[in-house]
Amino acid sequence: MYLRLCVLFCWFFSFARAQTTIEFIPTFQHKTVTFNQVFSDSIQLHAFSFYVGQIELLHKDKVVKRYDTYHLLTLNDSSKTTITLNQCNNQAVDAIRMLIGVDSATVENGVLAGDLDPMNGHFWTWQSGYIHLKLEGEVIRNHSEKKSFTYHIGGAVAPTNTLQTVTFPFVKQGNKLVVELTIDPLLNWIAATNDYEIMSPSPAAVAFSGLFQQLFKPIIP
């Protein structure tokens, strides 16, 4: 009995150590964003959420582990800013690759439960698929005038495919990988285009999704 308990304890301890938590922290100008409060004197964010899926752990550009599940990260909800992955202790990993959005095959297969449940407010229609990323807030102009912006970016088939694959270094602090999600490129879009709303698959949505590559920056200890 004692031996069995020891084996069980060692297995549990090994499993716990094998888990890696990825935490996403939204920032602007390298400062953590607080939602529903004005920052940088003129910006207020109300919502920021996006899908992550088809996560791959890499070593020397080769896939050593793949995860097929999708996760809906809601950065304005502190309980929904992390992903936990089960990872073998002996794996050497130097990079992580992930899809931002939900591919059309997943919609066609009808896997609409958990984070993919339409009740989460990230599903348009069977034809349009999922909203890959939402960003909502306000820009304060002339110290008082508020201009709302709403970006619901989706589209998983050509010519309005907004799916993006991002890759960045896998640098853990203990069992945690902390990723700075810098929203500067997304907010700079407003100033550059004066476009405050994208609400459907479109060429503008495709152009906006091209910014996703610039957002993910691991915090290196």
mmCIF file of C-alpha atoms in Angstrom:
data_model
loop_
_atom_site.group_PDB
_atom_site.id
_atom_site.type_symbol
_atom_site.label_atom_id
_atom_site.label_comp_id
_atom_site.label_asym_id
_atom_site.label_seq_id
_atom_site.Cartn_x
_atom_site.Cartn_y
_atom_site.Cartn_z
ATOM 1 C CA MET A 1 0.000 0.000 0.000
ATOM 2 C CA TYR A 2 2.806 2.397 0.906
ATOM 3 C CA LEU A 3 4.593 1.645 -2.364
ATOM 4 C CA ARG A 4 1.417 2.330 -4.342
ATOM 5 C CA LEU A 5 0.960 5.672 -2.608
ATOM 6 C CA CYS A 6 4.552 6.634 -3.374
ATOM 7 C CA VAL A 7 4.126 5.727 -7.035
ATOM 8 C CA LEU A 8 0.847 7.679 -7.209
ATOM 9 C CA PHE A 9 2.412 10.717 -5.527
ATOM 10 C CA CYS A 10 5.391 10.657 -7.878
ATOM 11 C CA TRP A 11 3.100 10.365 -10.899
ATOM 12 C CA PHE A 12 0.958 13.275 -9.712
ATOM 13 C CA PHE A 13 4.001 15.436 -8.957
ATOM 14 C CA SER A 14 5.481 14.653 -12.364
ATOM 15 C CA PHE A 15 2.163 15.492 -14.082
ATOM 16 C CA ALA A 16 1.858 18.802 -12.242
ATOM 17 C CA ARG A 17 5.401 19.761 -13.189
ATOM 18 C CA ALA A 18 4.681 18.852 -16.801
ATOM 19 C CA GLN A 19 1.981 21.489 -17.122
ATOM 20 C CA THR A 20 2.866 24.812 -18.715
ATOM 21 C CA THR A 21 0.633 27.839 -18.238
ATOM 22 C CA ILE A 22 0.656 30.535 -20.901
ATOM 23 C CA GLU A 23 -0.511 33.912 -19.619
ATOM 24 C CA PHE A 24 -1.406 36.768 -21.970
ATOM 25 C CA ILE A 25 -1.045 40.326 -20.672
ATOM 26 C CA PRO A 26 -2.427 43.180 -22.826
ATOM 27 C CA THR A 27 -0.164 46.224 -22.959
ATOM 28 C CA PHE A 28 0.047 49.607 -24.627
ATOM 29 C CA GLN A 29 3.448 51.273 -24.865
ATOM 30 C CA HIS A 30 4.708 48.381 -22.681
ATOM 31 C CA LYS A 31 2.336 49.266 -19.817
ATOM 32 C CA THR A 32 -0.389 46.865 -18.705
ATOM 33 C CA VAL A 33 -3.817 47.897 -19.932
ATOM 34 C CA THR A 34 -6.619 48.341 -17.412
ATOM 35 C CA PHE A 35 -10.013 47.856 -19.017
ATOM 36 C CA ASN A 36 -12.796 50.429 -18.732
ATOM 37 C CA GLN A 37 -10.318 53.056 -17.583
ATOM 38 C CA VAL A 38 -8.704 55.792 -19.647
ATOM 39 C CA PHE A 39 -5.030 55.221 -20.424
ATOM 40 C CA SER A 40 -2.537 57.204 -22.442
ATOM 41 C CA ASP A 41 -4.897 60.170 -21.807
ATOM 42 C CA SER A 42 -7.182 59.317 -24.712
ATOM 43 C CA ILE A 43 -7.982 55.596 -25.010
ATOM 44 C CA GLN A 44 -10.391 53.320 -23.203
ATOM 45 C CA LEU A 45 -10.786 49.600 -23.879
ATOM 46 C CA HIS A 46 -13.968 47.713 -23.038
ATOM 47 C CA ALA A 47 -13.391 44.297 -24.610
ATOM 48 C CA PHE A 48 -10.548 42.318 -26.139
ATOM 49 C CA SER A 49 -10.952 38.631 -26.931
ATOM 50 C CA PHE A 50 -9.679 36.187 -29.530
ATOM 51 C CA TYR A 51 -9.395 32.510 -30.398
ATOM 52 C CA VAL A 52 -6.180 30.508 -30.211
ATOM 53 C CA GLY A 53 -5.961 27.011 -31.666
ATOM 54 C CA GLN A 54 -3.808 24.347 -33.307
ATOM 55 C CA ILE A 55 -0.989 25.129 -30.872
ATOM 56 C CA GLU A 56 2.352 23.544 -31.745
ATOM 57 C CA LEU A 57 5.498 23.351 -29.631
ATOM 58 C CA LEU A 58 8.648 23.489 -31.733
ATOM 59 C CA HIS A 59 12.304 22.590 -31.387
ATOM 60 C CA LYS A 60 14.675 23.657 -34.153
ATOM 61 C CA ASP A 61 11.662 24.318 -36.410
ATOM 62 C CA LYS A 62 10.272 20.809 -35.929
ATOM 63 C CA VAL A 63 6.944 20.087 -34.207
ATOM 64 C CA VAL A 64 7.437 18.099 -30.992
ATOM 65 C CA LYS A 65 3.865 18.375 -29.702
ATOM 66 C CA ARG A 66 0.547 19.561 -31.137
ATOM 67 C CA TYR A 67 -2.747 20.464 -29.449
ATOM 68 C CA ASP A 68 -5.918 20.447 -31.549
ATOM 69 C CA THR A 69 -8.203 22.247 -29.084
ATOM 70 C CA TYR A 70 -9.347 25.867 -29.371
ATOM 71 C CA HIS A 71 -9.267 28.404 -26.567
ATOM 72 C CA LEU A 72 -11.211 31.645 -26.299
ATOM 73 C CA LEU A 73 -9.107 34.197 -24.436
ATOM 74 C CA THR A 74 -10.996 37.138 -22.938
ATOM 75 C CA LEU A 75 -8.434 39.629 -21.717
ATOM 76 C CA ASN A 76 -11.016 41.895 -20.076
ATOM 77 C CA ASP A 77 -11.868 38.944 -17.794
ATOM 78 C CA SER A 78 -8.924 38.083 -15.519
ATOM 79 C CA SER A 79 -10.130 34.468 -15.215
ATOM 80 C CA LYS A 80 -9.845 33.899 -18.968
ATOM 81 C CA THR A 81 -6.347 35.107 -19.834
ATOM 82 C CA THR A 82 -4.416 31.832 -19.561
ATOM 83 C CA ILE A 83 -4.008 28.506 -21.349
ATOM 84 C CA THR A 84 -2.656 25.375 -19.641
ATOM 85 C CA LEU A 85 -0.823 22.781 -21.715
ATOM 86 C CA ASN A 86 0.272 19.308 -20.680
ATOM 87 C CA GLN A 87 3.888 18.915 -21.720
ATOM 88 C CA CYS A 88 6.342 16.050 -21.229
ATOM 89 C CA ASN A 89 9.211 17.006 -18.945
ATOM 90 C CA ASN A 90 11.884 15.715 -21.309
ATOM 91 C CA GLN A 91 10.768 17.800 -24.275
ATOM 92 C CA ALA A 92 13.147 20.440 -25.579
ATOM 93 C CA VAL A 93 11.078 23.380 -26.855
ATOM 94 C CA ASP A 94 12.348 26.689 -28.196
ATOM 95 C CA ALA A 95 9.299 28.152 -29.970
ATOM 96 C CA ILE A 96 5.522 28.041 -30.013
ATOM 97 C CA ARG A 97 3.227 28.390 -33.007
ATOM 98 C CA MET A 98 -0.514 28.978 -32.891
ATOM 99 C CA LEU A 99 -3.461 29.863 -35.070
ATOM 100 C CA ILE A 100 -5.367 33.047 -34.283
ATOM 101 C CA GLY A 101 -8.960 32.292 -35.178
ATOM 102 C CA VAL A 102 -11.034 29.201 -35.964
ATOM 103 C CA ASP A 103 -10.612 27.382 -39.271
ATOM 104 C CA SER A 104 -13.576 26.614 -41.537
ATOM 105 C CA ALA A 105 -13.111 22.838 -41.196
ATOM 106 C CA THR A 106 -13.926 23.080 -37.491
ATOM 107 C CA VAL A 107 -17.180 24.872 -38.330
ATOM 108 C CA GLU A 108 -18.056 22.289 -40.985
ATOM 109 C CA ASN A 109 -17.411 19.458 -38.522
ATOM 110 C CA GLY A 110 -19.922 20.985 -36.130
ATOM 111 C CA VAL A 111 -17.630 21.033 -33.086
ATOM 112 C CA LEU A 112 -19.523 23.794 -31.294
ATOM 113 C CA ALA A 113 -19.053 23.115 -27.591
ATOM 114 C CA GLY A 114 -16.928 24.526 -24.770
ATOM 115 C CA ASP A 115 -15.009 27.602 -25.907
ATOM 116 C CA LEU A 116 -16.507 27.131 -29.388
ATOM 117 C CA ASP A 117 -20.086 27.377 -28.123
ATOM 118 C CA PRO A 118 -21.960 30.079 -30.091
ATOM 119 C CA MET A 119 -23.308 31.324 -26.754
ATOM 120 C CA ASN A 120 -19.865 32.833 -26.142
ATOM 121 C CA GLY A 121 -20.761 35.561 -28.624
ATOM 122 C CA HIS A 122 -17.986 34.814 -31.130
ATOM 123 C CA PHE A 123 -20.024 33.015 -33.807
ATOM 124 C CA TRP A 124 -21.692 34.731 -36.770
ATOM 125 C CA THR A 125 -23.315 32.116 -39.016
ATOM 126 C CA TRP A 126 -22.433 28.773 -40.577
ATOM 127 C CA GLN A 127 -21.416 30.627 -43.711
ATOM 128 C CA SER A 128 -19.331 33.371 -42.070
ATOM 129 C CA GLY A 129 -17.979 31.226 -39.232
ATOM 130 C CA TYR A 130 -16.392 32.603 -36.091
ATOM 131 C CA ILE A 131 -15.301 36.039 -35.033
ATOM 132 C CA HIS A 132 -11.596 35.409 -34.599
ATOM 133 C CA LEU A 133 -10.868 38.576 -32.644
ATOM 134 C CA LYS A 134 -12.901 41.316 -30.962
ATOM 135 C CA LEU A 135 -11.590 44.707 -29.934
ATOM 136 C CA GLU A 136 -13.967 47.352 -28.586
ATOM 137 C CA GLY A 137 -13.358 50.692 -26.940
ATOM 138 C CA GLU A 138 -13.320 54.454 -27.307
ATOM 139 C CA VAL A 139 -10.944 57.156 -28.366
ATOM 140 C CA ILE A 140 -11.331 60.478 -26.557
ATOM 141 C CA ARG A 141 -10.806 63.433 -28.878
ATOM 142 C CA ASN A 142 -10.466 67.094 -27.970
ATOM 143 C CA HIS A 143 -10.428 66.092 -24.268
ATOM 144 C CA SER A 144 -14.173 65.369 -24.219
ATOM 145 C CA GLU A 145 -15.575 63.931 -27.460
ATOM 146 C CA LYS A 146 -15.717 60.123 -27.426
ATOM 147 C CA LYS A 147 -15.524 58.094 -30.624
ATOM 148 C CA SER A 148 -16.289 54.373 -30.282
ATOM 149 C CA PHE A 149 -14.397 51.735 -32.231
ATOM 150 C CA THR A 150 -15.538 48.167 -32.827
ATOM 151 C CA TYR A 151 -13.477 45.542 -34.605
ATOM 152 C CA HIS A 152 -15.014 42.094 -35.042
ATOM 153 C CA ILE A 153 -12.508 40.321 -37.271
ATOM 154 C CA GLY A 154 -13.492 37.066 -38.954
ATOM 155 C CA GLY A 155 -13.526 35.164 -42.209
ATOM 156 C CA ALA A 156 -11.865 31.781 -42.769
ATOM 157 C CA VAL A 157 -12.068 31.285 -46.538
ATOM 158 C CA ALA A 158 -10.659 33.176 -49.518
ATOM 159 C CA PRO A 159 -10.793 35.973 -50.479
ATOM 160 C CA THR A 160 -11.610 37.207 -46.962
ATOM 161 C CA ASN A 161 -9.498 34.765 -44.949
ATOM 162 C CA THR A 162 -8.348 36.500 -41.750
ATOM 163 C CA LEU A 163 -6.805 33.451 -40.063
ATOM 164 C CA GLN A 164 -3.262 34.181 -38.950
ATOM 165 C CA THR A 165 -0.505 31.911 -37.650
ATOM 166 C CA VAL A 166 1.924 33.454 -35.175
ATOM 167 C CA THR A 167 5.231 32.062 -33.920
ATOM 168 C CA PHE A 168 7.329 33.365 -31.049
ATOM 169 C CA PRO A 169 10.051 32.100 -28.663
ATOM 170 C CA PHE A 170 9.065 29.665 -25.926
ATOM 171 C CA VAL A 171 10.796 31.098 -22.860
ATOM 172 C CA LYS A 172 9.350 29.905 -19.557
ATOM 173 C CA GLN A 173 9.627 31.328 -16.073
ATOM 174 C CA GLY A 174 9.344 28.139 -14.050
ATOM 175 C CA ASN A 175 6.228 26.464 -15.460
ATOM 176 C CA LYS A 176 4.814 29.673 -16.925
ATOM 177 C CA LEU A 177 5.232 31.434 -20.248
ATOM 178 C CA VAL A 178 4.197 35.094 -20.020
ATOM 179 C CA VAL A 179 3.287 36.772 -23.302
ATOM 180 C CA GLU A 180 2.986 40.522 -23.688
ATOM 181 C CA LEU A 181 0.122 41.193 -26.068
ATOM 182 C CA THR A 182 0.936 44.654 -27.320
ATOM 183 C CA ILE A 183 -2.114 46.380 -28.782
ATOM 184 C CA ASP A 184 -0.181 49.357 -30.164
ATOM 185 C CA PRO A 185 -0.433 48.211 -33.826
ATOM 186 C CA LEU A 186 -4.208 47.762 -33.509
ATOM 187 C CA LEU A 187 -4.754 51.219 -32.051
ATOM 188 C CA ASN A 188 -2.349 52.783 -34.543
ATOM 189 C CA TRP A 189 -4.671 51.441 -37.237
ATOM 190 C CA ILE A 190 -7.297 53.963 -36.127
ATOM 191 C CA ALA A 191 -4.988 56.927 -36.525
ATOM 192 C CA ALA A 192 -3.683 55.668 -39.861
ATOM 193 C CA THR A 193 -7.012 54.757 -41.486
ATOM 194 C CA ASN A 194 -9.651 56.726 -39.544
ATOM 195 C CA ASP A 195 -11.639 53.480 -39.751
ATOM 196 C CA TYR A 196 -13.511 52.872 -36.497
ATOM 197 C CA GLU A 197 -15.566 49.827 -37.407
ATOM 198 C CA ILE A 198 -15.085 46.436 -39.058
ATOM 199 C CA MET A 199 -17.974 44.079 -38.430
ATOM 200 C CA SER A 200 -17.886 41.442 -41.195
ATOM 201 C CA PRO A 201 -15.473 39.538 -43.460
ATOM 202 C CA SER A 202 -13.992 42.083 -45.868
ATOM 203 C CA PRO A 203 -10.734 43.285 -47.425
ATOM 204 C CA ALA A 204 -10.392 45.709 -44.507
ATOM 205 C CA ALA A 205 -10.682 42.799 -42.068
ATOM 206 C CA VAL A 206 -7.956 40.933 -43.976
ATOM 207 C CA ALA A 207 -5.664 43.964 -43.772
ATOM 208 C CA PHE A 208 -6.393 44.385 -40.052
ATOM 209 C CA SER A 209 -5.662 40.713 -39.349
ATOM 210 C CA GLY A 210 -2.204 41.176 -40.843
ATOM 211 C CA LEU A 211 -1.349 43.119 -37.698
ATOM 212 C CA PHE A 212 -1.729 40.011 -35.515
ATOM 213 C CA GLN A 213 1.832 39.006 -36.354
ATOM 214 C CA GLN A 214 3.114 42.044 -34.426
ATOM 215 C CA LEU A 215 1.173 41.523 -31.202
ATOM 216 C CA PHE A 216 2.790 38.578 -29.416
ATOM 217 C CA LYS A 217 6.007 39.221 -27.534
ATOM 218 C CA PRO A 218 7.156 36.772 -24.804
ATOM 219 C CA ILE A 219 8.484 38.370 -21.655
ATOM 220 C CA ILE A 220 12.012 37.059 -21.264
ATOM 221 C CA PRO A 221 13.178 36.758 -17.624
#
